[in-house]
Tab-separated table of C-alpha atoms in Angstrom:
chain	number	residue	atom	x	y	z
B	128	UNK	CA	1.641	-26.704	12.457
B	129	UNK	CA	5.321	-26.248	12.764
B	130	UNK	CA	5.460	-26.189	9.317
B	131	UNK	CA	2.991	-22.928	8.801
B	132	UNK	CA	5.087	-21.427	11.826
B	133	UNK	CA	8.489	-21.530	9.693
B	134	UNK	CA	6.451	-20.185	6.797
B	135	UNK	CA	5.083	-17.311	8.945
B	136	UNK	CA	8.723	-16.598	10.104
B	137	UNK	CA	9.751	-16.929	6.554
B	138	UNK	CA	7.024	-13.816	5.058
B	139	UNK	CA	7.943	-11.926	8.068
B	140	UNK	CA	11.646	-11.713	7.068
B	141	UNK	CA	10.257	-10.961	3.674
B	142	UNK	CA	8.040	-8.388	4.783
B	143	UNK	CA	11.058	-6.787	6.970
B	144	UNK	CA	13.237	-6.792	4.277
B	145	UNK	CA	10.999	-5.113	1.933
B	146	UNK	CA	10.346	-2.171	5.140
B	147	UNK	CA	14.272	-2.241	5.098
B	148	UNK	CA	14.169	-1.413	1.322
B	149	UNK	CA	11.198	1.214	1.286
B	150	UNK	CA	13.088	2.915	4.036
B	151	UNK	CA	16.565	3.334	2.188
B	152	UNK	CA	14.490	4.378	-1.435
B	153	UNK	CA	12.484	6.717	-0.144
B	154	UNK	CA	14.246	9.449	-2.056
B	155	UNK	CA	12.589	7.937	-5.144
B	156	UNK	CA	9.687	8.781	-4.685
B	157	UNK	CA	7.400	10.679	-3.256
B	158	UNK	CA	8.344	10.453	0.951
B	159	UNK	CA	4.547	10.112	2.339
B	160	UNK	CA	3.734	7.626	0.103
B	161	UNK	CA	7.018	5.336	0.692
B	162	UNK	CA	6.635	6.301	4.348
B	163	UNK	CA	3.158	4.738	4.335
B	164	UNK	CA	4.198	1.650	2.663
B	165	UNK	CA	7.483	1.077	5.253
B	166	UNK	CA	4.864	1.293	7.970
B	167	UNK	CA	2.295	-0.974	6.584
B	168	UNK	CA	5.597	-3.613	5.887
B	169	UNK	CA	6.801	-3.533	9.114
B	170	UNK	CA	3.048	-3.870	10.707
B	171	UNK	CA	2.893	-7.143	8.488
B	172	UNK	CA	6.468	-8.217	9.884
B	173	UNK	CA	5.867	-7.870	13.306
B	174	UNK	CA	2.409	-9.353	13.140
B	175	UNK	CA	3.174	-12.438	11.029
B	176	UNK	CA	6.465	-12.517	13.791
B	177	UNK	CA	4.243	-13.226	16.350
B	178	UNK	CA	1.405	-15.587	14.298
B	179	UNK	CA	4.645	-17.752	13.853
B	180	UNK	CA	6.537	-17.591	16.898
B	181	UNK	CA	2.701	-18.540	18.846
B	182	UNK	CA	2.588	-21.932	16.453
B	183	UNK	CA	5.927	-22.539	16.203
B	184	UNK	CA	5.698	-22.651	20.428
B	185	UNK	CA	2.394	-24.681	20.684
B	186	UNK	CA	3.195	-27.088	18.007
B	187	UNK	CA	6.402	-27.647	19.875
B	188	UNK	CA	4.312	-27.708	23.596
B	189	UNK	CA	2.411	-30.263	21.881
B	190	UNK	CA	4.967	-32.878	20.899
B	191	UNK	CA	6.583	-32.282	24.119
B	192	UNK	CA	3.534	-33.385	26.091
């Protein structure tokens, strides 16, 4: 379990990273559709943030007790 949790921490870096890099290319192309992939990255980030952060928590709660 803590395993998955590093690997959720892992594709939300990735996924914050890539918001990070739709943000700053934007001027590429077209803004609304760079602005609605930055927002769907970040969603992704903070979501698999907190899937990770929950299992890394429990799986540690677990070998503790």
């Amino acid at each position: 379990m803590l395993i998955i949790g590093i690997l959720c921490l892992l594709v939300a870096v990735i996924s914050y990273l890539r918001y990070v890099n739709e943000k700053q290319n934007n001027t590429n192309k077209n803004k609304e559709d760079s602005k609605n992939e930055a927002k769907w990255q970040r969603s992704l980030a903070i979501i698999f943030l907190i899937l990770g952060l929950i299992l890394i928590i429990y799986a540690i709660a677990l070998h503790r007790f």
